[in-house]
């Protein structure tokens, strides 16, 4: 279900004038960076003068630092646009500056301020100043520090609802700045207080604030890449009316006026408004976070947005609107990359031809967008593995440093590394362009494995002659050190600038775009044998396959489900190493029943069984116990191996042994509790091949006797006394067949 949103009030013309003026300033930092969303907001009711001092443009609700109130005539105008004077002292040194204003810029500022001063209060007719003054608690969240701060403010709020949506209702409110030493309500700003129509837990109000402030951090990160248009996400806080019965809670946001538009939703809706920035921003957050999250539900006035939603890969936090990978799948099904996506170096999501045809309407609409691309736009690259392990720390460091995307990378020690701006001529951009958006017809085949080769201790699996229960072992993975994965600080002085640049380029190769081809390349680069599991992109494709099976994207009820698209996404998920998709495809090629896409049948072909075995081996290597047992039985009997494989009891003994020792969950987090294939049955089957020998396996009656004995003990523990006696008898026969060594 699409998350219902409230109808927002509209933003004033003064904000539009300021935004238009902002875009005329050369070489300036975005106003969101001037006060990081993680800091405690700064009161906006400050003064400026017209001197040539450094200026800083603060967000609307930034209430972080104090500056002297100078110039009585300019008192209101400074607060109107959020411009504060910053004194050039060591004790009050700002982190972000607009720089020295030129004469032309000062004239433009003066014009904007004068126009703002002449604007009338849109709520002057509602007589809010005559309402009762209430002292309430204000709870503000620092997204950077992950801390809450509480203070008291004075407000006047109407009792009557002036607007409402499906979930919340809105009240007009005036708030007095804490910087004022007198109750001058004529200068109080307009706010909107929102409360849920139906009762919710109090914690929901605080979760909403955390979500919106976290989304604001990603808006600031987007702006660092110099897109055609900067964006901002409104800050929000919680008001607690302690003097009212039950101490009710309200969300507090600035009142804005203008044309309110919902550009996309948390369930795949895309507005027909001809805008590229909102869709590109959502796509950007997916790749910039390394597939860990995506910010959607973009809505607001122009590029000033409010009430977004975050889908995280694990589906936790951020309220009930967080749909996890399912929400990501819904976004990419309806997302058509535009010019901003291309400029940022974002890659197209792999879709079926029918799905691409459905997107043509949006593609044609975006061609008429008035977007003007910038040559300074930087390429989006995902964080390194170390950075992705703590995205909050990654954003916090970049926000506090004010660095551009290409100017730094985060080292494990938290220091800045070396890098170069990500222009389209850079090496990193070249590496990025290796990604292709066209779905490949080739499927990832299992890695070649060396099995039981004599004399190869590094790459082979062999049985220990001691007869130890740990009869086999897997080849040891090679160790490697990549920038961002090592505990060694890249700025320690031991590495040259060229070495750091090489490490930086290697880290860039680990970026996680939205195309499957690059995901497969990353998995092929892994040193371990297991190249499955852990792919968020693959899980998104699997969710899309399930959505198609359920008919989620049918236009009319009588339309048929697009099973062709469902199969394509299932195959893409398998290429990314998703175990559920791999097992499903294996069963499809074998003609066995499946849990998903139950009505899909693979056309008969001479290579079906071979492909099924490929997928089943891939699932077995991923730790799926049922796949291990299938391969063990197939190699023992020779049935179901296809044309390119034959009976191999070495392989059968290996897979039996691995299935017996499997006690941990597989890469899906599941574990077959051995009800269908108890351990004692597998031990007996393994003992049989060792007793008889053949098909490449040298018989070993002594080891077979040990296996029968272990099977008998396991059967006795399972209350299978008769079967245990049978295994004991077989063990005695095996030991009797052991030839006595010649003296």
Coordinates of C-alpha atoms in Angstrom, one line a residue, residues 154-542:
X154 CA 6.8 29.5 23.7
X155 CA 4.1 28.8 21.1
X156 CA 0.5 29.8 20.2
X157 CA -1.5 27.1 18.4
X158 CA -5.0 27.0 17.0
X159 CA -7.4 24.4 18.2
X160 CA -9.1 23.9 14.9
X161 CA -7.6 21.7 12.1
X162 CA -6.9 23.7 8.9
X163 CA -5.8 20.8 6.8
X164 CA -5.4 17.0 7.0
X165 CA -4.2 14.0 5.1
X166 CA -4.9 10.4 5.4
X167 CA -2.7 10.0 8.5
X168 CA -2.2 13.3 10.1
X169 CA -4.0 16.6 10.7
X170 CA -2.5 20.1 10.7
X171 CA -2.8 23.1 13.0
X172 CA -1.5 26.6 12.6
X173 CA 1.2 27.6 15.1
X174 CA 3.4 30.5 16.0
X175 CA 6.7 30.0 17.8
X176 CA 8.7 32.6 19.5
X177 CA 12.5 32.5 19.1
X178 CA 14.4 31.8 22.3
X179 CA 16.9 34.5 21.3
X180 CA 14.3 37.2 22.0
X181 CA 14.3 38.9 25.4
X182 CA 10.7 40.1 24.9
X183 CA 7.5 38.5 23.7
X184 CA 7.1 40.2 20.3
X185 CA 4.7 37.8 18.6
X186 CA 4.6 40.1 15.5
X187 CA 8.0 38.6 14.7
X188 CA 7.2 35.0 15.5
X189 CA 7.4 32.6 12.5
X190 CA 4.7 30.5 11.1
X191 CA 4.8 26.8 11.7
X192 CA 2.6 23.8 11.2
X193 CA 1.9 21.4 14.0
X194 CA 0.9 17.9 13.0
X195 CA -0.6 15.0 15.0
X196 CA -1.8 11.6 14.0
X197 CA -5.5 11.3 13.5
X198 CA -5.6 7.8 15.0
X199 CA -3.6 7.2 18.2
X200 CA -0.1 5.8 17.8
X201 CA 2.7 5.0 20.2
X202 CA 4.6 8.0 21.3
X203 CA 7.8 6.6 19.9
X204 CA 6.4 6.9 16.4
X205 CA 6.7 10.7 16.6
X206 CA 10.4 10.4 17.5
X207 CA 11.0 7.8 14.8
X208 CA 9.6 10.2 12.2
X209 CA 11.9 13.0 13.2
X210 CA 14.9 10.6 13.1
X211 CA 14.0 9.5 9.6
X212 CA 13.6 13.0 8.2
X213 CA 16.9 14.2 9.7
X214 CA 18.7 11.2 8.4
X215 CA 17.3 11.8 5.0
X216 CA 18.5 15.4 5.2
X217 CA 22.1 14.1 5.6
X218 CA 21.7 12.2 2.3
X219 CA 20.3 15.4 0.7
X220 CA 23.5 17.2 1.8
X221 CA 25.6 14.4 0.4
X222 CA 23.8 14.7 -2.9
X223 CA 24.5 18.4 -3.0
X224 CA 28.2 17.8 -2.6
X225 CA 28.2 16.2 -6.1
X226 CA 27.2 19.5 -7.6
X227 CA 24.0 18.4 -9.3
X228 CA 22.1 20.9 -11.6
X229 CA 19.8 21.8 -8.7
X230 CA 20.5 21.6 -5.0
X231 CA 17.9 20.2 -2.8
X232 CA 17.0 20.4 0.9
X233 CA 14.8 18.4 3.3
X234 CA 13.0 20.2 6.0
X235 CA 14.1 19.6 9.6
X236 CA 11.4 18.5 12.0
X237 CA 11.2 18.3 15.8
X238 CA 8.7 17.1 18.4
X239 CA 6.7 19.4 20.6
X240 CA 5.3 18.1 23.9
X241 CA 2.5 20.1 25.4
X242 CA 3.3 19.3 29.0
X243 CA 0.5 21.4 30.5
X244 CA -2.2 19.6 28.5
X245 CA -3.9 16.4 29.6
X246 CA -1.8 13.4 28.6
X247 CA 1.1 15.6 27.4
X248 CA 0.2 15.2 23.7
X249 CA 2.9 15.2 21.1
X250 CA 3.0 17.1 17.8
X251 CA 5.4 17.3 14.9
X252 CA 6.7 20.8 14.1
X253 CA 7.7 22.0 10.7
X254 CA 8.0 25.4 9.1
X255 CA 5.0 26.6 7.2
X256 CA 5.7 26.8 3.5
X257 CA 3.5 27.9 0.7
X258 CA 3.6 27.2 -3.0
X259 CA 2.6 24.3 -5.3
X260 CA 3.0 21.1 -3.3
X261 CA 3.9 18.1 -5.5
X262 CA 4.4 14.4 -4.6
X263 CA 7.2 13.2 -7.0
X264 CA 7.4 9.6 -6.0
X265 CA 6.2 7.3 -3.2
X266 CA 7.5 4.5 -1.1
X267 CA 5.6 2.0 -3.2
X268 CA 6.6 2.8 -6.8
X269 CA 4.4 5.7 -7.7
X270 CA 6.0 8.3 -10.0
X271 CA 4.5 11.7 -10.6
X272 CA 3.9 12.9 -14.2
X273 CA 5.5 16.2 -13.2
X274 CA 8.4 16.9 -15.6
X275 CA 11.2 16.8 -13.0
X276 CA 14.5 14.9 -13.1
X277 CA 16.0 15.8 -9.7
X278 CA 13.6 13.9 -7.4
X279 CA 14.0 10.6 -9.2
X280 CA 17.8 11.1 -9.6
X281 CA 18.2 11.8 -5.9
X282 CA 16.4 8.6 -4.9
X283 CA 18.6 6.6 -7.4
X284 CA 21.7 8.4 -6.0
X285 CA 21.0 7.4 -2.4
X286 CA 20.8 3.7 -3.4
X287 CA 24.2 3.7 -5.1
X288 CA 26.0 6.1 -2.8
X289 CA 25.0 4.0 0.2
X290 CA 26.3 0.8 -1.4
X291 CA 22.7 -0.5 -1.7
X292 CA 22.2 -0.2 2.0
X293 CA 19.2 2.2 1.7
X294 CA 17.2 4.4 -0.6
X295 CA 15.4 7.6 0.1
X296 CA 11.9 7.8 -1.6
X297 CA 8.5 9.4 -1.0
X298 CA 9.9 12.7 -2.3
X299 CA 7.4 15.5 -1.9
X300 CA 7.4 19.2 -1.3
X301 CA 7.6 22.5 -3.0
X302 CA 10.2 22.8 -5.7
X303 CA 13.4 21.3 -4.3
X304 CA 12.4 21.9 -0.6
X305 CA 11.1 18.5 0.5
X306 CA 9.5 17.1 3.5
X307 CA 8.2 13.8 4.9
X308 CA 10.4 11.4 3.0
X309 CA 10.7 7.6 3.6
X310 CA 13.8 5.5 3.8
X311 CA 13.9 1.8 2.7
X312 CA 16.8 0.0 4.4
X313 CA 18.3 -3.3 3.2
X314 CA 17.4 -5.0 6.5
X315 CA 13.9 -3.4 6.6
X316 CA 14.4 -2.3 10.2
X317 CA 14.1 1.2 11.7
X318 CA 12.3 4.1 10.0
X319 CA 8.8 3.0 10.8
X320 CA 6.2 0.9 9.1
X321 CA 6.8 2.6 5.8
X322 CA 10.2 1.0 5.5
X323 CA 9.5 -1.9 3.0
X324 CA 13.1 -3.0 2.8
X325 CA 14.2 -4.6 -0.5
X326 CA 10.6 -4.9 -1.6
X327 CA 10.3 -1.1 -1.5
X328 CA 13.6 -0.8 -3.5
X329 CA 12.2 -3.2 -6.0
X330 CA 9.0 -1.1 -6.4
X331 CA 11.1 2.0 -7.0
X332 CA 13.3 0.5 -9.7
X333 CA 10.4 -1.0 -11.5
X334 CA 9.0 2.4 -12.2
X335 CA 12.3 4.4 -12.4
X336 CA 13.6 5.5 -15.8
X337 CA 17.1 7.0 -15.6
X338 CA 17.3 10.6 -16.7
X339 CA 20.1 13.0 -17.7
X340 CA 21.0 13.7 -14.1
X341 CA 21.4 10.0 -13.4
X342 CA 23.7 9.8 -16.4
X343 CA 25.7 12.8 -15.3
X344 CA 26.2 11.4 -11.9
X345 CA 27.4 8.1 -13.4
X346 CA 24.4 6.1 -12.1
X347 CA 23.7 2.9 -13.9
X348 CA 20.3 1.7 -15.2
X349 CA 18.5 -1.1 -13.4
X350 CA 18.1 -4.3 -15.4
X351 CA 14.6 -4.6 -16.7
X352 CA 12.7 -6.8 -19.1
X353 CA 11.8 -5.3 -22.5
X354 CA 8.1 -5.2 -21.5
X355 CA 9.0 -3.2 -18.4
X356 CA 11.1 -0.9 -20.4
X357 CA 8.3 -0.3 -22.8
X358 CA 6.0 0.7 -19.9
X359 CA 8.6 3.3 -18.9
X360 CA 8.7 5.0 -22.3
X361 CA 6.1 7.6 -21.2
X362 CA 8.3 8.8 -18.3
X363 CA 11.4 8.8 -20.6
X364 CA 9.6 11.0 -23.1
X365 CA 8.3 13.3 -20.4
X366 CA 11.8 13.7 -19.0
X367 CA 13.1 14.8 -22.4
X368 CA 11.1 18.0 -22.0
X369 CA 12.6 18.8 -18.6
X370 CA 14.4 22.2 -18.4
X371 CA 17.3 20.6 -16.5
X372 CA 20.6 22.3 -17.4
X373 CA 23.5 19.9 -16.6
X374 CA 26.8 21.2 -15.1
X375 CA 30.3 20.3 -16.1
X376 CA 31.3 20.3 -12.4
X377 CA 28.9 17.5 -11.5
X378 CA 30.8 14.7 -9.8
X379 CA 30.4 11.0 -10.3
X380 CA 28.6 9.0 -7.6
X381 CA 30.7 6.2 -6.2
X382 CA 29.7 3.9 -3.4
X383 CA 31.5 3.9 -0.1
X384 CA 34.3 1.3 0.5
X385 CA 33.6 -1.8 2.5
X386 CA 34.9 -0.1 5.6
X387 CA 32.8 3.0 5.1
X388 CA 29.7 1.0 4.3
X389 CA 30.0 -0.8 7.6
X390 CA 29.2 2.5 9.3
X391 CA 27.3 4.8 7.0
X392 CA 26.5 7.2 9.8
X393 CA 30.2 7.7 10.6
X394 CA 30.9 8.1 6.8
X395 CA 28.3 10.8 6.4
X396 CA 29.2 12.5 9.6
X397 CA 32.9 12.8 8.6
X398 CA 32.0 14.2 5.2
X399 CA 29.5 16.6 6.6
X400 CA 31.8 18.0 9.2
X401 CA 34.7 18.3 6.8
X402 CA 32.6 19.9 4.1
X403 CA 34.7 18.0 1.5
X404 CA 33.4 17.2 -2.0
X405 CA 32.8 13.7 -3.0
X406 CA 36.0 13.2 -4.9
X407 CA 38.3 15.0 -2.5
X408 CA 38.4 12.4 0.2
X409 CA 37.8 8.9 1.2
X410 CA 37.4 7.7 4.8
X411 CA 40.2 5.6 6.2
X412 CA 39.6 3.1 9.0
X413 CA 41.2 5.5 11.4
X414 CA 38.7 8.2 10.5
X415 CA 41.1 10.4 8.6
X416 CA 40.8 11.7 5.1
X417 CA 42.5 9.9 2.4
X418 CA 43.7 11.1 -1.0
X419 CA 41.6 11.3 -4.1
X420 CA 40.7 13.4 -7.0
X421 CA 37.5 15.0 -8.1
X422 CA 35.3 12.5 -10.0
X423 CA 35.1 14.2 -13.3
X424 CA 34.1 12.2 -16.3
X425 CA 37.7 12.2 -17.5
X426 CA 39.0 10.5 -14.3
X427 CA 40.2 7.0 -14.0
X428 CA 37.5 6.1 -11.6
X429 CA 34.8 7.2 -14.0
X430 CA 36.4 5.0 -16.6
X431 CA 36.2 2.0 -14.2
X432 CA 32.6 2.9 -13.5
X433 CA 31.7 2.9 -17.2
X434 CA 32.7 -0.8 -17.3
X435 CA 29.2 -1.5 -16.0
X436 CA 26.6 -2.3 -18.6
X437 CA 22.9 -2.1 -18.2
X438 CA 21.9 -4.6 -20.8
X439 CA 21.0 -8.0 -19.2
X440 CA 23.5 -10.6 -20.3
X441 CA 22.3 -13.9 -21.7
X442 CA 25.3 -15.7 -20.1
X443 CA 24.8 -17.1 -16.6
X444 CA 27.4 -17.3 -14.0
X445 CA 28.8 -20.8 -14.0
X446 CA 30.2 -22.4 -10.9
X447 CA 33.8 -21.8 -10.2
X448 CA 36.2 -24.5 -11.4
X449 CA 37.2 -26.7 -8.5
X450 CA 40.1 -29.1 -8.0
X451 CA 39.0 -32.3 -6.3
X452 CA 41.1 -34.9 -4.6
X453 CA 44.2 -34.3 -6.8
X454 CA 47.2 -36.0 -5.5
X455 CA 50.1 -33.8 -4.5
X456 CA 48.1 -30.5 -4.5
X457 CA 47.7 -29.5 -0.9
X458 CA 46.6 -26.0 -1.6
X459 CA 43.8 -26.5 -4.0
X460 CA 42.5 -30.0 -3.3
X461 CA 40.3 -31.6 -0.8
X462 CA 41.5 -34.9 0.6
X463 CA 40.7 -37.2 3.5
X464 CA 43.0 -37.2 6.5
X465 CA 44.7 -40.5 6.8
X466 CA 44.4 -40.4 10.6
X467 CA 40.8 -41.2 10.3
X468 CA 39.9 -38.1 12.2
X469 CA 36.2 -37.1 12.0
X470 CA 37.2 -33.9 10.2
X471 CA 37.9 -36.0 7.1
X472 CA 37.9 -33.1 4.6
X473 CA 38.7 -29.5 4.5
X474 CA 38.0 -26.6 2.0
X475 CA 40.9 -24.8 0.3
X476 CA 42.0 -21.8 2.3
X477 CA 41.2 -18.4 0.8
X478 CA 44.0 -16.0 -0.1
X479 CA 44.2 -12.9 2.0
X480 CA 44.2 -9.5 0.5
X481 CA 44.4 -5.9 1.6
X482 CA 42.3 -3.3 -0.1
X483 CA 41.9 0.4 0.8
X484 CA 39.1 0.6 3.2
X485 CA 39.3 -3.0 4.4
X486 CA 42.6 -2.8 6.2
X487 CA 43.1 -1.6 9.8
X488 CA 46.1 0.4 8.7
X489 CA 45.6 4.1 8.2
X490 CA 46.3 5.1 4.7
X491 CA 47.7 8.4 6.0
X492 CA 50.4 6.7 8.1
X493 CA 53.2 7.9 6.0
X494 CA 54.3 4.5 4.8
X495 CA 52.5 4.7 1.5
X496 CA 53.4 7.1 -1.3
X497 CA 50.8 9.3 -3.0
X498 CA 50.8 7.0 -6.0
X499 CA 50.2 3.9 -3.8
X500 CA 47.3 5.7 -2.2
X501 CA 45.9 6.6 -5.6
X502 CA 46.1 3.0 -6.6
X503 CA 44.3 1.9 -3.4
X504 CA 41.7 4.6 -4.1
X505 CA 41.0 3.2 -7.6
X506 CA 40.8 -0.3 -6.2
X507 CA 38.2 0.9 -3.7
X508 CA 36.2 2.6 -6.5
X509 CA 36.1 -0.7 -8.3
X510 CA 34.1 -2.0 -5.4
X511 CA 31.3 0.5 -6.0
X512 CA 27.8 -1.0 -6.1
X513 CA 25.8 0.4 -9.1
X514 CA 22.3 -0.8 -9.9
X515 CA 23.3 -3.1 -12.9
X516 CA 23.8 -6.8 -12.4
X517 CA 26.8 -7.1 -14.7
X518 CA 29.0 -5.2 -12.2
X519 CA 27.7 -7.1 -9.3
X520 CA 28.7 -10.3 -11.0
X521 CA 32.2 -8.9 -11.6
X522 CA 32.6 -8.0 -7.9
X523 CA 31.7 -11.6 -7.0
X524 CA 34.1 -13.1 -9.5
X525 CA 36.8 -11.0 -7.8
X526 CA 36.2 -12.7 -4.5
X527 CA 39.0 -15.0 -3.4
X528 CA 36.8 -17.4 -1.6
X529 CA 35.1 -20.3 -3.4
X530 CA 31.7 -19.3 -2.2
X531 CA 30.4 -16.5 -4.4
X532 CA 26.8 -16.4 -3.2
X533 CA 24.9 -14.7 -0.5
X534 CA 24.8 -11.1 0.7
X535 CA 23.6 -9.4 -2.5
X536 CA 21.1 -6.8 -1.9
X537 CA 20.7 -6.1 -5.6
X538 CA 20.0 -9.8 -6.1
X539 CA 17.3 -9.8 -3.4
X540 CA 15.7 -6.8 -5.1
X541 CA 15.5 -8.8 -8.4
X542 CA 14.0 -11.8 -6.5

